[in-house]
Short mmCIF file of C-alpha atoms in Angstrom, two decimals:
data_model
loop_
_atom_site.label_atom_id
_atom_site.label_comp_id
_atom_site.label_asym_id
_atom_site.label_seq_id
_atom_site.Cartn_x
_atom_site.Cartn_y
_atom_site.Cartn_z
CA MET A 19 9.72 -31.25 -10.02
CA THR A 20 12.16 -30.28 -7.27
CA LEU A 21 9.90 -28.68 -4.66
CA SER A 22 8.69 -31.07 -1.95
CA ASP A 23 5.03 -31.22 -0.94
CA ASP A 24 6.00 -30.00 2.54
CA LEU A 25 7.68 -26.88 1.18
CA PHE A 26 4.76 -26.29 -1.16
CA ARG A 27 2.35 -26.52 1.78
CA GLN A 28 4.49 -24.19 3.93
CA GLY A 29 4.53 -21.65 1.14
CA GLN A 30 0.75 -21.98 0.76
CA ILE A 31 0.17 -21.33 4.47
CA ALA A 32 2.53 -18.33 4.33
CA PHE A 33 0.64 -16.86 1.35
CA GLN A 34 -2.66 -17.28 3.17
CA GLY A 35 -1.23 -15.49 6.22
CA ARG A 36 0.02 -12.61 4.09
CA LEU A 37 -3.30 -12.16 2.34
CA ILE A 38 -5.27 -12.31 5.58
CA ALA A 39 -2.93 -9.77 7.22
CA ASP A 40 -3.35 -7.36 4.28
CA ALA A 41 -7.11 -7.88 4.10
CA THR A 42 -7.66 -7.42 7.83
CA HIS A 43 -5.62 -4.22 7.67
CA GLU A 44 -7.87 -2.97 4.90
CA ILE A 45 -10.98 -3.94 6.89
CA GLN A 46 -9.57 -2.12 9.92
CA ASN A 47 -9.13 0.96 7.74
CA HIS A 48 -12.78 0.83 6.70
CA PHE A 49 -13.89 0.50 10.30
CA ALA A 50 -11.55 3.32 11.39
CA VAL A 51 -13.20 5.60 8.82
CA ILE A 52 -16.69 4.48 9.88
CA LYS A 53 -15.81 5.15 13.52
CA GLU A 54 -14.45 8.63 12.76
CA TYR A 55 -17.53 9.53 10.70
CA SER A 56 -19.80 8.31 13.44
CA GLY A 57 -17.82 10.35 15.98
CA LEU A 58 -17.99 13.38 13.71
CA ILE A 59 -21.80 13.13 13.52
CA GLY A 60 -21.83 13.19 17.33
CA ASP A 61 -19.52 16.22 17.39
CA LEU A 62 -21.63 18.04 14.80
CA LEU A 63 -24.89 17.30 16.57
CA GLN A 64 -23.46 18.73 19.75
CA ALA A 65 -22.66 21.91 17.84
CA LYS A 66 -25.97 21.98 15.90
CA GLN A 67 -27.44 24.95 17.74
CA ARG A 68 -24.84 27.22 16.20
CA VAL A 69 -24.56 26.01 12.60
CA ILE A 70 -27.65 24.03 11.76
CA SER A 71 -27.58 24.16 7.92
CA ARG A 72 -23.90 23.27 7.71
CA VAL A 73 -24.50 20.38 10.09
CA ASN A 74 -27.35 19.02 7.97
CA LYS A 75 -25.28 19.14 4.78
CA ARG A 76 -22.25 17.54 6.42
CA CYS A 77 -24.36 14.82 8.09
CA ALA A 78 -25.85 13.86 4.70
CA GLU A 79 -22.33 13.54 3.22
CA ILE A 80 -21.13 11.54 6.21
CA THR A 81 -24.01 9.06 6.24
CA ARG A 82 -23.41 8.43 2.52
CA SER A 83 -19.70 7.80 3.19
CA ILE A 84 -20.51 5.53 6.13
CA SER A 85 -22.78 3.47 3.92
CA GLU A 86 -20.11 3.19 1.18
CA ARG A 87 -17.44 2.19 3.70
CA ALA A 88 -19.70 -0.41 5.30
CA ASP A 89 -20.38 -1.87 1.82
CA ARG A 90 -16.66 -2.05 1.04
CA ALA A 91 -15.88 -3.64 4.40
CA ALA A 92 -18.67 -6.19 3.84
CA GLU A 93 -17.29 -7.03 0.37
CA MET A 94 -13.85 -7.51 1.88
CA VAL A 95 -15.20 -9.75 4.64
CA ASP A 96 -17.19 -11.72 2.05
CA ALA A 97 -14.03 -12.29 -0.02
CA LEU A 98 -12.11 -13.28 3.11
CA ASN A 99 -14.85 -15.70 4.08
CA GLY A 100 -14.85 -17.27 0.60
CA PHE A 101 -11.07 -17.49 0.68
CA ALA A 102 -11.12 -19.24 4.09
CA HIS A 103 -13.67 -21.82 2.87
CA ARG A 104 -11.85 -22.75 -0.36
CA GLY A 105 -9.75 -25.27 1.54
CA ASP A 106 -12.82 -27.10 2.96
CA ALA A 107 -12.66 -29.74 0.22
CA PRO A 108 -9.63 -30.50 -1.94
CA ILE A 109 -11.72 -30.71 -5.10
CA SER A 110 -14.97 -28.83 -5.66
CA ARG A 111 -17.03 -27.23 -8.39
CA PHE A 112 -16.64 -23.44 -8.32
CA ARG A 113 -17.10 -20.30 -10.37
CA VAL A 114 -13.71 -19.22 -11.64
CA SER A 115 -14.68 -15.53 -11.67
CA ARG A 116 -15.72 -15.77 -8.02
CA VAL A 117 -12.38 -17.32 -6.93
CA THR A 118 -10.44 -14.83 -9.07
CA GLY A 119 -12.51 -11.94 -7.68
CA GLU A 120 -11.84 -13.04 -4.10
CA LEU A 121 -8.12 -12.88 -4.69
CA ALA A 122 -8.37 -9.53 -6.49
CA MET A 123 -10.28 -8.10 -3.52
CA LEU A 124 -7.79 -9.45 -0.97
CA LEU A 125 -4.84 -8.07 -2.96
CA GLN A 126 -6.24 -4.52 -3.01
CA ARG A 127 -3.99 -3.41 -0.15
CA HIS A 128 -0.90 -4.91 -1.80
CA ALA A 129 -1.76 -3.06 -5.03
CA ALA A 130 -2.59 0.21 -3.25
CA LEU A 131 0.75 0.24 -1.45
CA ARG A 132 2.38 0.15 -4.89
CA ARG A 133 -0.06 2.74 -6.26
CA VAL A 134 -1.23 0.25 -8.89
CA SER A 135 -4.87 -0.43 -9.77
CA LEU A 136 -6.05 -4.05 -9.66
CA SER A 137 -9.52 -4.78 -11.02
CA MET A 138 -11.80 -7.41 -12.52
CA ALA A 139 -13.08 -7.00 -16.07
CA ALA A 140 -16.63 -8.01 -16.94
CA GLY A 141 -16.57 -11.55 -18.31
CA ASP A 142 -18.20 -14.96 -18.16
CA ASP A 143 -19.38 -15.04 -14.56
CA GLU A 144 -20.96 -18.45 -15.00
CA ALA A 145 -17.73 -20.22 -16.07
CA THR A 146 -17.30 -23.11 -13.64
CA VAL A 147 -14.71 -25.85 -13.25
CA THR A 148 -14.14 -28.79 -10.93
CA ASN A 149 -10.69 -28.41 -9.47
CA ASP A 150 -8.80 -27.27 -6.35
CA ALA A 151 -9.88 -23.66 -5.68
CA SER A 152 -7.37 -23.23 -2.86
CA ILE A 153 -4.48 -24.09 -5.21
CA LEU A 154 -5.95 -21.74 -7.84
CA HIS A 155 -5.83 -18.93 -5.25
CA TYR A 156 -2.21 -19.82 -4.55
CA LEU A 157 -1.37 -19.85 -8.25
CA LEU A 158 -3.05 -16.49 -8.86
CA PHE A 159 -1.30 -14.98 -5.83
CA SER A 160 2.07 -16.33 -7.03
CA LEU A 161 1.47 -14.87 -10.50
CA ILE A 162 -0.10 -11.54 -9.61
CA THR A 163 2.08 -10.34 -6.71
CA PRO A 164 5.35 -10.36 -8.71
CA VAL A 165 3.51 -8.63 -11.55
CA LEU A 166 2.24 -5.94 -9.13
CA ASP A 167 5.71 -5.58 -7.63
CA ALA A 168 7.14 -5.02 -11.11
CA MET A 169 4.68 -2.24 -12.02
CA GLU A 170 5.40 1.46 -12.24
CA GLU A 171 3.16 3.73 -10.15
CA ASN A 172 -0.26 4.31 -11.77
CA GLY A 173 0.01 1.06 -13.73
CA SER A 174 -2.97 -1.28 -13.99
CA VAL A 175 -3.58 -5.01 -13.73
CA ILE A 176 -6.92 -6.30 -15.06
CA LEU A 177 -8.18 -9.83 -14.48
CA GLY A 178 -10.81 -11.42 -16.71
CA VAL A 179 -12.47 -14.82 -17.01
CA SER A 180 -13.83 -16.20 -20.28
CA ILE A 181 -15.09 -19.44 -21.82
CA GLU A 182 -13.27 -20.25 -25.04
CA LYS A 183 -14.37 -22.51 -27.89
CA GLY A 184 -14.85 -26.08 -26.67
CA GLY A 185 -15.74 -24.83 -23.18
CA THR A 186 -12.19 -24.13 -22.01
CA VAL A 187 -12.12 -21.69 -19.08
CA MET A 188 -9.42 -19.03 -19.35
CA ILE A 189 -8.18 -16.46 -16.85
CA ASN A 190 -6.68 -13.47 -18.58
CA ILE A 191 -4.27 -11.21 -16.68
CA VAL A 192 -3.30 -7.98 -18.46
CA ALA A 193 -0.62 -5.82 -16.84
CA GLU A 194 -0.05 -2.39 -18.34
CA GLY A 195 2.65 -0.04 -17.09
CA GLY A 196 5.36 -2.48 -16.01
CA LYS A 197 8.96 -1.48 -15.34
CA SER A 198 11.63 -2.51 -17.79
CA GLY A 199 12.79 -6.05 -17.15
CA SER A 200 9.25 -7.34 -16.51
CA PRO A 201 8.85 -10.56 -14.55
CA GLU A 202 7.80 -13.12 -17.21
CA GLN A 203 11.09 -15.06 -17.14
CA GLY A 204 10.96 -15.28 -13.36
CA LEU A 205 7.34 -16.45 -13.42
CA MET A 206 8.09 -19.31 -15.82
CA ALA A 207 10.98 -20.48 -13.62
CA ASP A 208 9.05 -20.20 -10.33
CA GLU A 209 8.76 -23.62 -8.69
CA ILE A 210 5.58 -22.73 -6.78
CA ILE A 211 3.89 -21.72 -10.02
CA THR A 212 5.10 -24.89 -11.74
CA MET A 213 3.80 -27.06 -8.92
CA CYS A 214 0.43 -25.26 -8.79
CA MET A 215 0.08 -25.73 -12.56
CA GLU A 216 0.75 -29.46 -12.19
CA LYS A 217 -1.76 -29.87 -9.37
CA LEU A 218 -4.43 -27.99 -11.33
CA ALA A 219 -3.46 -29.61 -14.66
CA ALA A 220 -3.49 -26.03 -15.95
CA ARG A 221 -1.62 -24.46 -18.86
CA ILE A 222 -0.08 -21.02 -18.99
CA SER A 223 1.22 -18.67 -21.64
CA ILE A 224 2.93 -15.36 -20.94
CA ASN A 225 3.28 -12.81 -23.72
CA ALA A 226 5.13 -9.52 -23.50
CA LYS A 227 3.06 -7.54 -26.05
CA SER A 228 5.25 -4.47 -25.70
CA ALA A 229 7.84 -3.06 -23.33
CA ASP A 230 5.22 -2.27 -20.70
CA LEU A 231 2.30 -4.58 -21.58
CA VAL A 232 2.24 -8.21 -20.45
CA GLN A 233 -0.58 -10.68 -20.94
CA ILE A 234 -0.83 -13.92 -18.98
CA LEU A 235 -3.33 -16.55 -20.12
CA LEU A 236 -4.26 -19.40 -17.81
CA ASN A 237 -6.27 -22.37 -18.98
CA ILE A 238 -8.05 -23.97 -15.98
CA PRO A 239 -9.54 -27.38 -16.80
CA SER A 240 -11.91 -29.54 -14.81
CA ILE A 241 -10.22 -32.55 -13.31
CA ALA A 242 -11.72 -35.92 -12.49
CA VAL A 243 -12.76 -36.47 -8.89
CA ALA A 244 -10.90 -39.45 -7.42
CA MET B 5 12.10 18.59 -3.24
CA SER B 6 15.68 19.00 -4.30
CA PHE B 7 17.41 16.57 -1.97
CA ASN B 8 17.66 12.84 -2.39
CA TYR B 9 15.44 10.99 0.10
CA SER B 10 17.64 7.95 0.42
CA GLN B 11 20.62 10.19 1.13
CA SER B 12 18.75 12.28 3.63
CA LEU B 13 17.35 9.21 5.35
CA ARG B 14 20.84 8.12 6.29
CA LEU B 15 21.87 8.98 9.79
CA MET B 16 23.41 12.41 9.93
CA SER B 17 27.11 12.60 9.35
CA ASP B 18 29.86 13.97 11.57
CA GLU B 19 28.71 17.43 10.52
CA ARG B 20 25.85 17.09 13.00
CA LYS B 21 28.21 16.17 15.78
CA GLU B 22 30.35 19.21 15.05
CA ASP B 23 27.82 21.97 14.55
CA GLY B 24 24.51 20.14 14.80
CA GLU B 25 24.01 20.64 18.50
CA SER B 26 24.28 24.40 18.26
CA PHE B 27 22.09 24.38 15.12
CA PHE B 28 19.34 22.44 16.88
CA TYR B 29 19.76 24.48 20.05
CA GLN B 30 19.24 27.70 18.11
CA LYS B 31 16.24 26.18 16.41
CA LYS B 32 14.78 25.12 19.75
CA VAL B 33 15.13 28.64 21.15
CA ARG B 34 13.38 30.15 18.15
CA MET B 35 10.70 27.47 18.38
CA GLY B 36 10.21 28.26 22.07
CA LEU B 37 9.76 31.96 21.33
CA MET B 38 7.14 31.13 18.71
CA MET B 39 5.36 28.74 21.07
CA LYS B 40 5.05 31.46 23.69
CA LYS B 41 2.99 33.50 21.23
CA LYS B 42 0.58 30.89 19.84
CA ASP B 43 -2.56 29.47 21.42
CA LYS B 44 -3.19 26.26 19.46
CA ILE B 45 -1.20 23.05 19.11
CA LYS B 46 -0.19 22.44 15.50
CA VAL B 47 -0.53 18.78 14.47
CA LEU B 48 0.35 17.03 11.21
CA LEU B 49 -1.69 13.86 10.52
CA VAL B 50 -0.06 11.40 8.12
CA ASP B 51 -2.04 8.42 6.79
CA ASP B 52 -2.71 7.04 3.30
CA GLU B 53 -6.38 6.51 4.16
CA GLU B 54 -7.50 9.96 3.02
CA GLU B 55 -11.07 9.87 4.34
CA PHE B 56 -9.86 8.73 7.74
CA VAL B 57 -7.27 11.44 8.06
CA LYS B 58 -9.54 14.23 6.78
CA THR B 59 -12.33 13.23 9.16
CA LEU B 60 -9.92 12.98 12.09
CA SER B 61 -8.53 16.39 11.17
CA GLU B 62 -12.03 17.88 11.15
CA ARG B 63 -12.67 16.41 14.62
CA LEU B 64 -9.36 17.69 15.99
CA GLN B 65 -10.15 21.16 14.72
CA MET B 66 -13.47 21.01 16.59
CA ARG B 67 -11.32 20.43 19.70
CA ASP B 68 -9.17 23.50 19.05
CA VAL B 69 -6.22 21.57 17.62
CA ASP B 70 -4.78 23.10 14.46
CA SER B 71 -4.28 20.16 12.08
CA GLU B 72 -2.80 19.59 8.62
CA THR B 73 -2.96 16.35 6.62
CA ALA B 74 -0.50 14.39 4.47
CA PHE B 75 -1.33 11.20 2.59
CA ASP B 76 2.13 9.68 2.23
CA GLY B 77 5.63 9.93 3.65
CA GLU B 78 7.05 12.18 0.94
CA GLN B 79 4.27 14.73 1.41
CA ALA B 80 4.76 14.54 5.20
CA ILE B 81 8.46 15.35 4.85
CA GLU B 82 7.66 18.40 2.73
CA LEU B 83 5.04 19.62 5.21
CA VAL B 84 7.23 19.15 8.29
CA SER B 85 9.72 21.67 6.92
CA GLU B 86 7.03 23.99 5.59
CA LYS B 87 4.51 24.02 8.45
CA GLN B 88 6.75 23.21 11.44
CA PRO B 89 4.16 21.21 13.41
CA ASP B 90 4.51 20.60 17.15
CA VAL B 91 3.28 17.01 17.01
CA ILE B 92 2.99 14.49 14.16
CA VAL B 93 0.57 11.56 14.18
CA LEU B 94 2.11 9.08 11.77
CA ASP B 95 0.88 5.82 10.17
CA LEU B 96 3.46 3.13 9.38
CA LYS B 97 2.36 1.22 6.31
CA MET B 98 1.90 3.66 3.44
CA PRO B 99 2.68 3.74 -0.27
CA GLY B 100 6.22 4.99 -0.94
CA LEU B 101 8.20 5.75 2.19
CA HIS B 102 7.47 3.54 5.20
CA GLY B 103 6.43 5.38 8.37
CA LEU B 104 9.61 4.26 10.16
CA ASP B 105 11.72 5.90 7.43
CA VAL B 106 9.70 9.10 7.82
CA LEU B 107 10.19 8.94 11.60
CA ARG B 108 13.96 8.48 11.13
CA TRP B 109 14.06 11.50 8.81
CA ILE B 110 12.06 13.67 11.23
CA LYS B 111 14.25 12.75 14.17
CA ASN B 112 17.37 13.57 12.14
CA PHE B 113 16.24 16.91 10.79
CA HIS B 114 13.53 18.08 13.22
CA PRO B 115 14.32 16.28 16.49
CA GLU B 116 12.24 18.76 18.49
CA VAL B 117 9.00 17.55 16.85
CA GLN B 118 7.16 14.86 18.81
CA VAL B 119 5.92 11.90 16.78
CA ILE B 120 3.04 9.65 17.81
CA ILE B 121 2.75 6.47 15.76
CA MET B 122 -0.85 5.43 15.07
CA THR B 123 -1.21 2.27 13.02
CA GLY B 124 -3.68 -0.50 12.32
CA HIS B 125 -1.08 -3.01 11.28
CA GLY B 126 1.90 -2.68 13.58
CA THR B 127 3.94 -5.60 14.87
CA GLU B 128 5.83 -5.73 18.16
CA HIS B 129 9.01 -5.32 16.16
CA ASP B 130 7.62 -2.13 14.57
CA GLU B 131 6.76 -0.75 18.01
CA GLU B 132 10.21 -1.52 19.39
CA LYS B 133 11.85 0.05 16.35
CA ALA B 134 9.62 3.15 16.50
CA ARG B 135 10.42 3.76 20.17
CA GLU B 136 14.12 3.18 19.48
CA LEU B 137 13.96 5.85 16.75
CA GLY B 138 12.41 8.32 19.18
CA ALA B 139 8.63 7.99 18.77
CA PHE B 140 6.84 9.67 21.66
CA ASP B 141 4.09 7.04 21.78
CA TYR B 142 2.78 4.08 19.79
CA LEU B 143 -0.98 3.68 19.39
CA LYS B 144 -3.01 1.00 17.66
CA LYS B 145 -6.10 1.97 15.69
CA PRO B 146 -8.87 2.51 16.51
CA VAL B 147 -8.15 5.29 19.02
CA GLU B 148 -10.85 7.44 20.63
CA THR B 149 -10.40 10.99 19.40
CA ASP B 150 -10.55 12.42 22.93
CA SER B 151 -7.79 10.00 24.04
CA LEU B 152 -5.73 10.99 21.01
CA VAL B 153 -6.14 14.68 21.89
CA GLN B 154 -4.91 13.89 25.42
CA LYS B 155 -1.85 12.10 23.99
CA ILE B 156 -1.20 15.03 21.67
CA LYS B 157 -1.38 17.43 24.62
CA VAL B 158 1.08 15.35 26.64
CA ALA B 159 3.45 15.18 23.64
CA TYR B 160 3.11 18.92 23.12
CA LYS B 161 3.87 19.55 26.81
CA ALA B 162 7.14 17.62 26.49
CA HIS B 163 7.96 19.58 23.34
CA PHE B 164 6.99 22.88 25.00
CA GLU B 165 8.98 22.27 28.20
CA ASP B 166 12.04 21.30 26.18
CA ALA B 167 11.79 24.47 24.09
CA MET B 168 11.13 26.65 27.16
CA SER B 169 14.22 25.32 28.92
CA ALA B 170 16.22 26.35 25.85
CA VAL B 171 14.58 29.79 25.92
CA ALA B 172 15.34 30.15 29.64
CA PHE B 173 18.95 29.27 28.95
CA ALA B 174 19.08 31.78 26.11
CA GLU B 175 17.46 34.43 28.31
CA SER B 176 20.28 33.99 30.81
CA GLY B 177 22.38 35.54 28.05
CA GLU B 178 25.45 33.48 28.72
CA PHE B 179 26.33 32.88 25.07
CA ASP B 180 26.56 35.35 22.20
CA THR B 181 24.49 33.23 19.81
CA ALA B 182 21.68 33.00 22.35
CA LYS B 183 21.76 36.78 22.90
CA GLU B 184 21.53 37.33 19.14
CA ILE B 185 18.55 35.01 18.86
CA MET B 186 16.77 36.74 21.73
CA ARG B 187 17.32 40.07 19.95
CA GLY B 188 16.08 38.48 16.72
CA GLU B 189 19.48 39.06 15.08
CA GLY B 190 21.09 35.66 15.29
CA PRO B 191 21.50 33.01 12.61
CA GLY B 192 17.98 32.40 11.36
CA GLY B 193 16.75 35.23 13.53
CA ASN B 194 13.23 34.98 12.18
CA ASP B 195 10.99 32.03 11.31
CA SER B 196 11.37 32.12 7.55
CA GLU B 197 15.15 32.27 7.80
CA SER B 198 15.01 29.41 10.24
CA SER B 199 13.08 27.34 7.78
CA GLU B 200 15.48 28.24 4.95
CA GLN B 201 18.48 27.36 7.07
CA ASN B 202 16.98 24.00 7.87
CA LYS B 203 16.30 23.35 4.20
CA ASP B 204 19.95 24.11 3.41
CA LYS B 205 20.94 21.59 6.01
CA GLU B 206 18.60 18.97 4.51
CA ASN B 207 20.01 19.64 1.05
CA LYS B 208 23.54 19.09 2.27
CA ASN B 209 22.58 15.66 3.53
#
């Protein structure tokens, strides 16, 4: 191990800042849309005397969109809240799908800027472990962002959580549509990833199934509370 | 589009220094003549948040502003040449080309167009850079639509006055090129030719 704890911590704070900046931007976008829709309702109502049926139809569409946007903003805020609380205790019992889902939600902006889809697959929602959720976020961020950066436009990254035989909890990352020279070698050599793995006592395997399909399997164990 | 974006995004070469001023002057005169005839400000809204930009466009149209939308920088560049807007409202952080690169391109190839940056994620450095590149104003979301319309009108006024001073100069008839433009005979004597000539220039770069 060559990376000092101080450098590891600095990197962790920087990753949290980046995620929060991206997520707040996305939340601002939702609110900007909500605000415009609300303003448009006002504009339409002012003009209602002239075009009443068109106004009714448009208002119905707008209120539906406002509701959808508010839901998405609330989901984003919920993920951000969960993310902020993961550092409350160094070791805690948590649902792996919930922690993975939080990160997937907060990375939506990063993925969208690269025109890549990032989603969660249905899996074992009840899979829980006792470990450091904040470090797991950091590990997932360190693994997923270089994968997203190495994707072609319209590629997809799907995250899944499952319980294997013997109760082992696995996180499965499948990236389809990567550029040539995909990032698996870089990931294995990344000191942040290595240090996160050590702190979580996790194991990783990265398989390039074909030129543009990479699968990353993470085994997240429970660790003893000191 | 046929030209290479990274090439065209470079600052214009010596060619602009040699014949660029007269090229842009001619363009400004033609633009001024067009502006005299039309009654609505033409705005291009550029933002990757499609619902936001479509809704804003609808609201601008209700305020008698003629608006078009683009959802990324590449599309914006195509529409600037095609639609020749008076004012562009441009986001910074978008997939593909960054807003600052789009601004640089616009100011190189269509310097007469006023650009208002409107972003939800801008840093002080971004603002400084945008103003340095020639942005007319820098706004942070959310912006009240009526305030945005006011900003657009102020930007348009600057654009209009600039074009009118070129027209007045051309009307004085001091130079042959200006006389030709006023008669509709000069290089790019009509709007479509003007657009074609500009495209040729973009292709060269």
